[in-house]
PDB file of C-alpha atoms in Angstrom:
ATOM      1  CA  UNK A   1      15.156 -13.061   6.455  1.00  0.00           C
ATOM      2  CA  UNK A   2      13.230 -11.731   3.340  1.00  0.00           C
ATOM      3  CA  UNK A   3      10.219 -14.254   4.284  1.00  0.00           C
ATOM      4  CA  UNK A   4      10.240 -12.608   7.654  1.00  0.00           C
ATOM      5  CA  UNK A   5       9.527  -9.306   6.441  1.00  0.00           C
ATOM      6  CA  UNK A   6       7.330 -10.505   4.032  1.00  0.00           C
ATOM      7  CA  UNK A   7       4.887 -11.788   6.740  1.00  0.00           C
ATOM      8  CA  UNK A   8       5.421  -8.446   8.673  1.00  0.00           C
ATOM      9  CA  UNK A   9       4.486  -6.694   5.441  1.00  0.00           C
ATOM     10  CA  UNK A  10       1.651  -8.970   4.825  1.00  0.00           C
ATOM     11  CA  UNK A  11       0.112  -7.847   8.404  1.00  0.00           C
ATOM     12  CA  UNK A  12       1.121  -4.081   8.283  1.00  0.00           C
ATOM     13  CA  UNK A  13      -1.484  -4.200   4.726  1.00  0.00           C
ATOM     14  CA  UNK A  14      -4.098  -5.979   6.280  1.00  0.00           C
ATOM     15  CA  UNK A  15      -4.169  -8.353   3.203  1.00  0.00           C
ATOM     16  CA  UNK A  16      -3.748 -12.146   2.405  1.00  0.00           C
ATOM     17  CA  UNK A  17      -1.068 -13.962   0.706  1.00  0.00           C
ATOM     18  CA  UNK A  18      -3.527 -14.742  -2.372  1.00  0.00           C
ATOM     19  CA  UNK A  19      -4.575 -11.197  -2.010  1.00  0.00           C
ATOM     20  CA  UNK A  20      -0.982  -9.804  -2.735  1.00  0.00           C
ATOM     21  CA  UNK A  21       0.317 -12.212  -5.039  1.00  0.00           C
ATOM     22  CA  UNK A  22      -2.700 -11.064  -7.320  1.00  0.00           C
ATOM     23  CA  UNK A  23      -1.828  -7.496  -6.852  1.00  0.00           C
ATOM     24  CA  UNK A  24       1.069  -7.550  -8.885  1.00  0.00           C
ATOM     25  CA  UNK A  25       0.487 -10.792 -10.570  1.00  0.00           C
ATOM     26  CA  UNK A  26       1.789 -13.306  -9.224  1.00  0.00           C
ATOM     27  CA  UNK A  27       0.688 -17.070  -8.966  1.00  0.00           C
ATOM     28  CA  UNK A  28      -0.835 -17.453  -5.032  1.00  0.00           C
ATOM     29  CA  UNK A  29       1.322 -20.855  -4.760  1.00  0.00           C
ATOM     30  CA  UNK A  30       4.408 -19.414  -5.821  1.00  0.00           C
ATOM     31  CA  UNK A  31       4.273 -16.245  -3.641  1.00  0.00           C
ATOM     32  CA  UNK A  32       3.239 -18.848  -0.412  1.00  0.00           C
ATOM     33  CA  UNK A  33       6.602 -20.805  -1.368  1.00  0.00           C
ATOM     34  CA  UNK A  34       8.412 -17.095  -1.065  1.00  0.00           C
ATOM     35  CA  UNK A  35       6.500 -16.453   2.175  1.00  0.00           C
ATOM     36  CA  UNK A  36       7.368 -19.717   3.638  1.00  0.00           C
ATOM     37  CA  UNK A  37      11.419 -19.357   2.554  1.00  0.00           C
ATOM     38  CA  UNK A  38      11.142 -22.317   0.359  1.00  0.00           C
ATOM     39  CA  UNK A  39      12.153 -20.079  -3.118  1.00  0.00           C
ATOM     40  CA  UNK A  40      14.067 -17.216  -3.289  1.00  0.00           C
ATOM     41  CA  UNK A  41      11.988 -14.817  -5.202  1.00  0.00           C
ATOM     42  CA  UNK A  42      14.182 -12.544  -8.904  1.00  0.00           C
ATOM     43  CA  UNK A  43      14.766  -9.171  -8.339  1.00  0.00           C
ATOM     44  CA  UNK A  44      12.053  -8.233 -10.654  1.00  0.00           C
ATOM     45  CA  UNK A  45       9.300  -9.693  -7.875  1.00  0.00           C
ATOM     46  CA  UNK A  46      10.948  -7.499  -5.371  1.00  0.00           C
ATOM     47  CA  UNK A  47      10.958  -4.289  -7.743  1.00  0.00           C
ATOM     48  CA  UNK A  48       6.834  -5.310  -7.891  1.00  0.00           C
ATOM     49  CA  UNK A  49       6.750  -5.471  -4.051  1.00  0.00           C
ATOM     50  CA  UNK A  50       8.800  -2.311  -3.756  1.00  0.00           C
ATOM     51  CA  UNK A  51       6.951  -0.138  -6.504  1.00  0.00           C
ATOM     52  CA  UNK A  52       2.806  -1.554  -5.771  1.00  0.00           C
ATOM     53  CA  UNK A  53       2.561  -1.221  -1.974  1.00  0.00           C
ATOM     54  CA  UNK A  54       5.531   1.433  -1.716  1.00  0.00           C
ATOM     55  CA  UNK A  55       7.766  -0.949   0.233  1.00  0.00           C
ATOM     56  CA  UNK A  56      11.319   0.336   1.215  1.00  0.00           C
ATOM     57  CA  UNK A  57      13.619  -1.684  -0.957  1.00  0.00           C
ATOM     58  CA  UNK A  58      16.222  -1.231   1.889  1.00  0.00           C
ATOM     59  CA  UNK A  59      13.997  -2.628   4.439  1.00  0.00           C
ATOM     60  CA  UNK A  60      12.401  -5.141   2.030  1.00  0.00           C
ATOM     61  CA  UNK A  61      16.192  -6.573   0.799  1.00  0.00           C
ATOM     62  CA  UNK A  62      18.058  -5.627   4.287  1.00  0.00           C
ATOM     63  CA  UNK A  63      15.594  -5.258   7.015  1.00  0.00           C
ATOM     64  CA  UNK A  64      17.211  -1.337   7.757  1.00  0.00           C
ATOM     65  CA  UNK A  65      14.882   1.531   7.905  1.00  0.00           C
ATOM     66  CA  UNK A  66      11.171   2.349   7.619  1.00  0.00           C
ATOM     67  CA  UNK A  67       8.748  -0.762   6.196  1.00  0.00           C
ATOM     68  CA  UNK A  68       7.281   1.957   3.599  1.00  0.00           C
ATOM     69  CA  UNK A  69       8.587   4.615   1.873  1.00  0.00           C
ATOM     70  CA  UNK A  70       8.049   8.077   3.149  1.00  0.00           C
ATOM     71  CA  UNK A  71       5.624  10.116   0.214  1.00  0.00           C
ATOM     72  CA  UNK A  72       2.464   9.053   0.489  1.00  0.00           C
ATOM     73  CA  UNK A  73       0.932   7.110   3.492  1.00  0.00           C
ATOM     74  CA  UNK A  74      -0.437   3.791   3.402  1.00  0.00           C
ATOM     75  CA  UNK A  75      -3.775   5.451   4.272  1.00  0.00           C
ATOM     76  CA  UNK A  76      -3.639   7.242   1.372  1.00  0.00           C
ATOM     77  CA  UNK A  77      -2.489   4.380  -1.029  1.00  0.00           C
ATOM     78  CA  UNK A  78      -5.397   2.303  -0.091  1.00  0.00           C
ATOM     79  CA  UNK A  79      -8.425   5.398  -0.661  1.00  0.00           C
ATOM     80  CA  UNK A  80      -6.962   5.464  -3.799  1.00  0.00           C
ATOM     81  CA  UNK A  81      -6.935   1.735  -4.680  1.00  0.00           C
ATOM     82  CA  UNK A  82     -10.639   2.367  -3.566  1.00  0.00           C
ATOM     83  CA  UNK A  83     -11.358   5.470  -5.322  1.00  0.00           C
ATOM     84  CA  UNK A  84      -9.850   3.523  -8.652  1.00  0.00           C
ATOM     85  CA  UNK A  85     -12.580   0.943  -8.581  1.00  0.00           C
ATOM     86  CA  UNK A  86     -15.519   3.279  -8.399  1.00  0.00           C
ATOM     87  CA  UNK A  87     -17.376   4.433 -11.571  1.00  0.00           C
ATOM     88  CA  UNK A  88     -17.016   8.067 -12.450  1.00  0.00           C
ATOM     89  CA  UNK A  89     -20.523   9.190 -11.060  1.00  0.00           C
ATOM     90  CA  UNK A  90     -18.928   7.853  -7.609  1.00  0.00           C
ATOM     91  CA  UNK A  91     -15.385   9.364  -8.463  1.00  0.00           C
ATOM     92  CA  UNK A  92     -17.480  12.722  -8.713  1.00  0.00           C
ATOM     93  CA  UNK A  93     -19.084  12.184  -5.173  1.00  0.00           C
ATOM     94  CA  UNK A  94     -16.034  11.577  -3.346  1.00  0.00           C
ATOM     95  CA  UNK A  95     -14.179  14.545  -4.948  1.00  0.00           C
ATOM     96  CA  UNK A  96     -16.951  17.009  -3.703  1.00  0.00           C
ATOM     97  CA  UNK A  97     -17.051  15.110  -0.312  1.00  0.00           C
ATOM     98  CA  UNK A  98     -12.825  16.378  -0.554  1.00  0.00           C
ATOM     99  CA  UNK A  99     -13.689  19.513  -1.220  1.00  0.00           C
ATOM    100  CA  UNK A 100     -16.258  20.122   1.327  1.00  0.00           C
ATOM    101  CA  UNK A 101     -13.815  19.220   4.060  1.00  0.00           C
ATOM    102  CA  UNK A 102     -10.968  21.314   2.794  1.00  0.00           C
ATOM    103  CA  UNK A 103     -13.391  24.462   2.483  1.00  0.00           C
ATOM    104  CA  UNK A 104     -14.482  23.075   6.230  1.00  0.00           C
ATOM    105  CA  UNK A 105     -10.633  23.398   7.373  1.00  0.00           C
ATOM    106  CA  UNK A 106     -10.122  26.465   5.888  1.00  0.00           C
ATOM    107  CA  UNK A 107     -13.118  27.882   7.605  1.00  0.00           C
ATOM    108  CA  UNK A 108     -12.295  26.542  10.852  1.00  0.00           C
ATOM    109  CA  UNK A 109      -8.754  28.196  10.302  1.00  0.00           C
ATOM    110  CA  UNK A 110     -10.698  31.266   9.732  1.00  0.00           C
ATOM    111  CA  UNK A 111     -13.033  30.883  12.994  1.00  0.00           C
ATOM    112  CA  UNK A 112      -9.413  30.824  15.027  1.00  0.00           C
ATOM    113  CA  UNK A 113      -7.039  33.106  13.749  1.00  0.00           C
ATOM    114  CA  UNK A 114     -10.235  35.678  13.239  1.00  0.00           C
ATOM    115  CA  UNK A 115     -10.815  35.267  17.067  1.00  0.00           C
TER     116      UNK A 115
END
């Protein structure tokens, strides 16, 4: 059942039902009466779910396939939710942070194939 998957969801983000009803703005109450199977939420709520956390509308609608969709990793979704509420002065730290690790990968993949 849809309200199955949407506690299974709510656990695989680490996140609480108030917590993802404001992500893609929703009213908390409404969202718990989803959650607990009471309403069956439009289409429209499940195009937010699907498009917001990256949810597989297969596996969202059908309960087939991968929870998210392949692209870009959870991981990865949430350091940029992160990175989107810093400031730019912070922005600019955490790019050259990036930077400094990829120039220390590509140096390490020097160190090996060189040897």
């Amino acid at each position: 059942m849809l309200c199955d998957r949407l506690k299974i969801l709510l656990q695989e983000l680490g996140i609480s039902k108030r917590q993802f009803a404001m992500k893609i703005s929703l009213d908390p109450a409404y969202f718990s009466r989803i959650v607990n199977g009471t309403v069956t939420p439009p289409s429209r709520i499940l195009l937010l779910i699907e498009s917001v956390f990256g949810v597989n509308k297969q596996w969202l609608e059908e309960g087939h396939g991968e929870i998210f969709n392949q692209g870009i990793s959870l991981a990865k979704r949430q350091l940029l939710e992160l990175i989107n509420t810093l400031d730019d002065g912070q922005v600019k730290m955490v790019s050259a942070f990036v930077r400094f690790l990829k120039e220390e990968d590509a140096r390490e993949a020097e160190d090996v194939g060189g040897t």
